[in-house]
Coordinates of C-alpha atoms in Angstrom, one line a residue:
X1 CA -42.7 17.4 70.6
X2 CA -39.3 17.9 71.5
X3 CA -37.9 16.2 68.2
X4 CA -40.1 18.5 66.1
X5 CA -39.1 21.6 68.1
X6 CA -35.6 20.6 67.7
X7 CA -35.7 20.1 63.9
X8 CA -37.3 23.4 63.5
X9 CA -34.5 25.0 65.4
X10 CA -32.1 23.1 63.4
X11 CA -33.8 24.2 60.4
X12 CA -34.1 27.7 61.2
X13 CA -30.4 28.1 62.1
X14 CA -29.3 26.5 58.7
X15 CA -31.8 29.0 56.6
X16 CA -30.1 31.9 58.6
X17 CA -26.3 30.7 58.1
X18 CA -26.9 30.3 54.5
X19 CA -28.5 34.0 54.5
X20 CA -25.9 35.3 56.3
X21 CA -23.6 33.7 54.0
X22 CA -25.1 34.9 51.0
X23 CA -25.2 38.3 51.9
X24 CA -21.4 38.2 52.3
X25 CA -20.8 36.8 49.2
X26 CA -23.1 39.7 47.6
X27 CA -21.2 42.8 49.7
X28 CA -17.9 41.2 48.7
X29 CA -19.0 40.8 45.0
X30 CA -20.0 44.6 45.5
X31 CA -16.9 45.7 46.8
X32 CA -14.9 44.1 44.0
X33 CA -15.0 45.9 40.7
X34 CA -16.0 44.3 37.4
X35 CA -13.5 43.7 34.6
X36 CA -15.3 45.8 32.5
X37 CA -15.4 48.6 35.3
X38 CA -11.5 48.2 35.7
X39 CA -11.2 48.2 32.0
X40 CA -13.1 51.4 31.9
X41 CA -11.3 52.9 34.5
X42 CA -7.9 51.9 33.0
X43 CA -8.8 53.5 29.6
X44 CA -9.7 56.8 31.5
X45 CA -6.7 56.9 33.0
X46 CA -4.7 56.6 29.5
X47 CA -5.6 59.7 28.4
X48 CA -8.2 60.8 25.6
X49 CA -5.5 61.8 22.9
X50 CA -4.1 58.6 22.3
X51 CA -6.6 56.2 23.9
X52 CA -9.5 57.8 21.6
X53 CA -7.4 57.0 18.3
X54 CA -6.8 53.3 19.6
X55 CA -10.5 52.7 20.5
X56 CA -11.3 54.2 16.9
X57 CA -8.8 51.8 15.3
X58 CA -10.5 49.0 17.5
X59 CA -14.2 50.0 16.2
X60 CA -13.4 50.6 12.7
X61 CA -11.4 47.3 12.4
X62 CA -14.5 45.5 13.9
X63 CA -16.8 46.9 11.6
X64 CA -14.3 46.1 8.5
X65 CA -14.1 42.5 9.8
X66 CA -17.8 41.8 10.6
X67 CA -18.6 43.1 7.4
X68 CA -16.0 40.8 5.3
X69 CA -17.0 37.9 7.4
X70 CA -20.6 38.2 6.5
X71 CA -19.8 38.7 2.7
X72 CA -17.4 35.8 3.1
X73 CA -20.0 33.5 4.5
X74 CA -22.7 34.6 2.4
X75 CA -20.4 34.1 -0.7
X76 CA -19.7 30.4 0.6
X77 CA -21.4 27.6 -1.6
X78 CA -21.6 24.0 -1.6
X79 CA -19.4 23.4 -4.7
X80 CA -20.0 19.9 -5.1
X81 CA -23.6 20.2 -5.5
X82 CA -23.6 23.2 -7.9
X83 CA -21.1 21.1 -10.0
X84 CA -23.7 18.1 -9.9
X85 CA -26.2 20.5 -10.7
X86 CA -24.6 22.2 -13.6
X87 CA -23.3 18.9 -14.9
X88 CA -27.1 17.3 -15.0
X89 CA -28.2 20.5 -16.5
X90 CA -25.7 20.6 -19.6
X91 CA -26.6 16.8 -20.1
X92 CA -30.5 17.7 -19.9
X93 CA -30.8 20.9 -21.3
X94 CA -27.6 22.1 -22.5
X95 CA -25.5 25.4 -22.2
X96 CA -29.1 27.5 -21.2
X97 CA -29.9 25.1 -18.5
X98 CA -26.8 25.3 -17.0
X99 CA -26.6 29.2 -17.1
X100 CA -30.1 29.1 -15.6
X101 CA -28.9 26.9 -12.6
X102 CA -25.9 29.4 -12.4
X103 CA -28.4 32.5 -12.3
X104 CA -30.3 31.0 -9.5
X105 CA -27.1 30.3 -7.1
X106 CA -25.4 33.1 -5.4
X107 CA -21.5 33.2 -4.9
X108 CA -18.3 33.3 -6.8
X109 CA -18.0 30.0 -8.0
X110 CA -21.5 30.2 -10.1
X111 CA -20.5 33.6 -11.3
X112 CA -17.3 32.1 -12.7
X113 CA -19.1 29.0 -14.1
X114 CA -22.0 31.5 -15.4
X115 CA -19.0 33.3 -17.4
X116 CA -17.2 30.0 -18.6
X117 CA -20.8 29.0 -19.9
X118 CA -21.5 32.2 -21.4
X119 CA -18.6 32.3 -23.7
X120 CA -18.8 28.4 -24.1
X121 CA -20.0 28.7 -27.8
X122 CA -16.8 30.8 -29.0
X123 CA -14.5 27.1 -28.1
X124 CA -13.0 26.1 -24.8
X125 CA -9.7 28.5 -25.3
X126 CA -12.4 31.5 -24.9
X127 CA -14.4 29.8 -22.0
X128 CA -11.0 29.5 -20.1
X129 CA -10.0 32.9 -20.8
X130 CA -13.1 34.1 -19.3
X131 CA -13.1 32.1 -16.6
X132 CA -9.6 33.1 -15.7
X133 CA -10.4 36.9 -16.0
X134 CA -13.5 36.6 -14.0
X135 CA -11.7 34.8 -11.2
X136 CA -9.5 37.8 -11.0
X137 CA -12.3 39.9 -10.3
X138 CA -14.1 37.6 -7.8
X139 CA -11.0 37.6 -6.2
X140 CA -10.7 41.0 -5.9
X141 CA -14.3 41.1 -4.3
X142 CA -13.4 38.9 -1.7
X143 CA -10.2 40.7 -0.6
X144 CA -12.1 44.3 -0.6
X145 CA -11.0 46.3 2.3
X146 CA -8.8 43.7 3.9
X147 CA -6.0 46.0 3.7
X148 CA -7.7 48.6 6.0
X149 CA -7.8 45.6 8.5
X150 CA -4.1 45.0 8.3
X151 CA -3.4 48.7 8.6
X152 CA -5.6 49.2 11.9
X153 CA -3.5 46.1 12.9
X154 CA -0.2 47.8 12.5
X155 CA -1.4 51.1 13.5
X156 CA -3.1 50.5 17.0
X157 CA 0.5 49.1 18.8
X158 CA 2.1 52.0 16.9
X159 CA 0.0 54.9 18.5
X160 CA 0.3 52.6 22.0
X161 CA 4.3 53.1 21.7
X162 CA 3.8 56.7 20.7
X163 CA 1.8 57.3 23.7
X164 CA 4.5 55.3 26.1
X165 CA 7.5 57.3 24.4
X166 CA 5.4 60.5 24.9
X167 CA 4.5 59.7 28.4
X168 CA 8.3 58.8 29.6
X169 CA 9.3 62.0 27.8
X170 CA 7.0 64.3 29.9
X171 CA 8.0 61.8 33.2
X172 CA 11.6 63.0 32.4
X173 CA 10.9 66.6 31.6
X174 CA 9.3 66.8 35.2
X175 CA 12.4 65.1 36.7
X176 CA 14.8 67.7 35.2
X177 CA 12.2 70.4 36.3
X178 CA 12.2 69.5 39.6
X179 CA 15.9 68.2 39.9
X180 CA 15.6 64.8 41.8
X181 CA 13.9 61.6 41.3
X182 CA 10.6 60.9 43.2
X183 CA 8.7 57.9 42.4
X184 CA 5.2 59.6 43.1
X185 CA 6.2 62.5 40.6
X186 CA 6.6 60.4 37.5
X187 CA 4.1 57.3 38.8
X188 CA 1.5 59.0 36.8
X189 CA 2.9 59.7 33.4
X190 CA 4.6 56.4 33.3
X191 CA 1.3 54.5 34.2
X192 CA -0.4 56.5 31.3
X193 CA 2.4 55.5 28.9
X194 CA 2.1 51.7 29.9
X195 CA -1.6 52.0 29.5
X196 CA -1.2 53.4 25.8
X197 CA 0.9 50.3 24.8
X198 CA -1.2 47.7 26.6
X199 CA -4.7 49.1 24.8
X200 CA -2.8 49.3 21.5
X201 CA -1.6 45.7 21.8
X202 CA -4.9 44.3 22.9
X203 CA -6.4 46.2 19.7
X204 CA -4.2 44.6 17.6
X205 CA -4.5 41.2 18.8
X206 CA -8.1 41.0 18.5
X207 CA -8.2 42.6 15.0
X208 CA -5.4 40.0 14.1
X209 CA -7.8 37.1 15.1
X210 CA -10.4 38.4 12.9
X211 CA -7.7 39.1 10.0
X212 CA -6.3 35.6 10.3
X213 CA -10.0 33.8 10.4
X214 CA -10.8 36.1 7.3
X215 CA -7.5 34.9 5.2
X216 CA -8.3 31.6 6.0
X217 CA -11.8 32.0 4.7
X218 CA -10.8 34.0 1.6
X219 CA -8.1 31.1 0.6
X220 CA -10.8 28.4 0.9
X221 CA -13.2 30.1 -1.2
X222 CA -10.2 30.9 -3.7
X223 CA -9.2 27.2 -3.6
X224 CA -13.2 26.2 -4.4
X225 CA -12.9 29.0 -7.1
X226 CA -9.9 27.0 -8.9
X227 CA -11.0 23.4 -8.6
X228 CA -14.4 24.5 -10.4
X229 CA -12.9 26.4 -13.0
X230 CA -10.7 23.2 -13.7
X231 CA -14.1 21.1 -13.2
X232 CA -15.9 23.3 -15.7
X233 CA -13.6 23.1 -18.6
X234 CA -13.6 19.6 -18.2
X235 CA -17.3 19.4 -18.2
X236 CA -17.7 21.8 -21.3
X237 CA -14.9 19.5 -23.2
X238 CA -16.8 16.3 -22.6
X239 CA -20.1 17.9 -23.8
X240 CA -18.6 19.3 -26.9
X241 CA -17.7 15.8 -27.8

């Protein structure tokens, strides 16, 4: 009986200690603000004039980046599989069968194949010119709106630096008006000035990551287009024999 009582007492003390520790941890977490709360407070302290424009650059840049990423992922095709299907269709059903395969396949590579096959009856030279011309059109579609993303990357830190310069000018004007240097007098203006720079750089860094991914994706698709164009001309030349 004593052993049971001792065991129950020890268990109760353990549960009580655990509950107390958990409550202390919860109070500590509640007392310390989260990262998003700190970010929100710092953003508000930066002032609506420049911080709002920087935020607009971030929103528009992310919108362009997400749209481009979705478009480029949809434009990506299995070029090796498509090449084999077109080659088999040429061997079995001729140019019209190969064009049907391209019509049923999405992406710029399939469109280039279709344009080359459509001019195959006019000779290899005409087919090659059609492939080159339409390749330029497809490249323009891939790079659409990317220049806006690079613009937002350049503008965001510039706006931050401009906010910094304006904040420093306001701080020096206060010093000139009062006639003495006081840290508390200019601390607020300097803080606002530095916050605009920080958020401008953060915006540029985020958009730069997306920009590099998009450029790498475009380069990969363009390389597939070039390789596929050469392969198509070779297939047409072999089919003519």
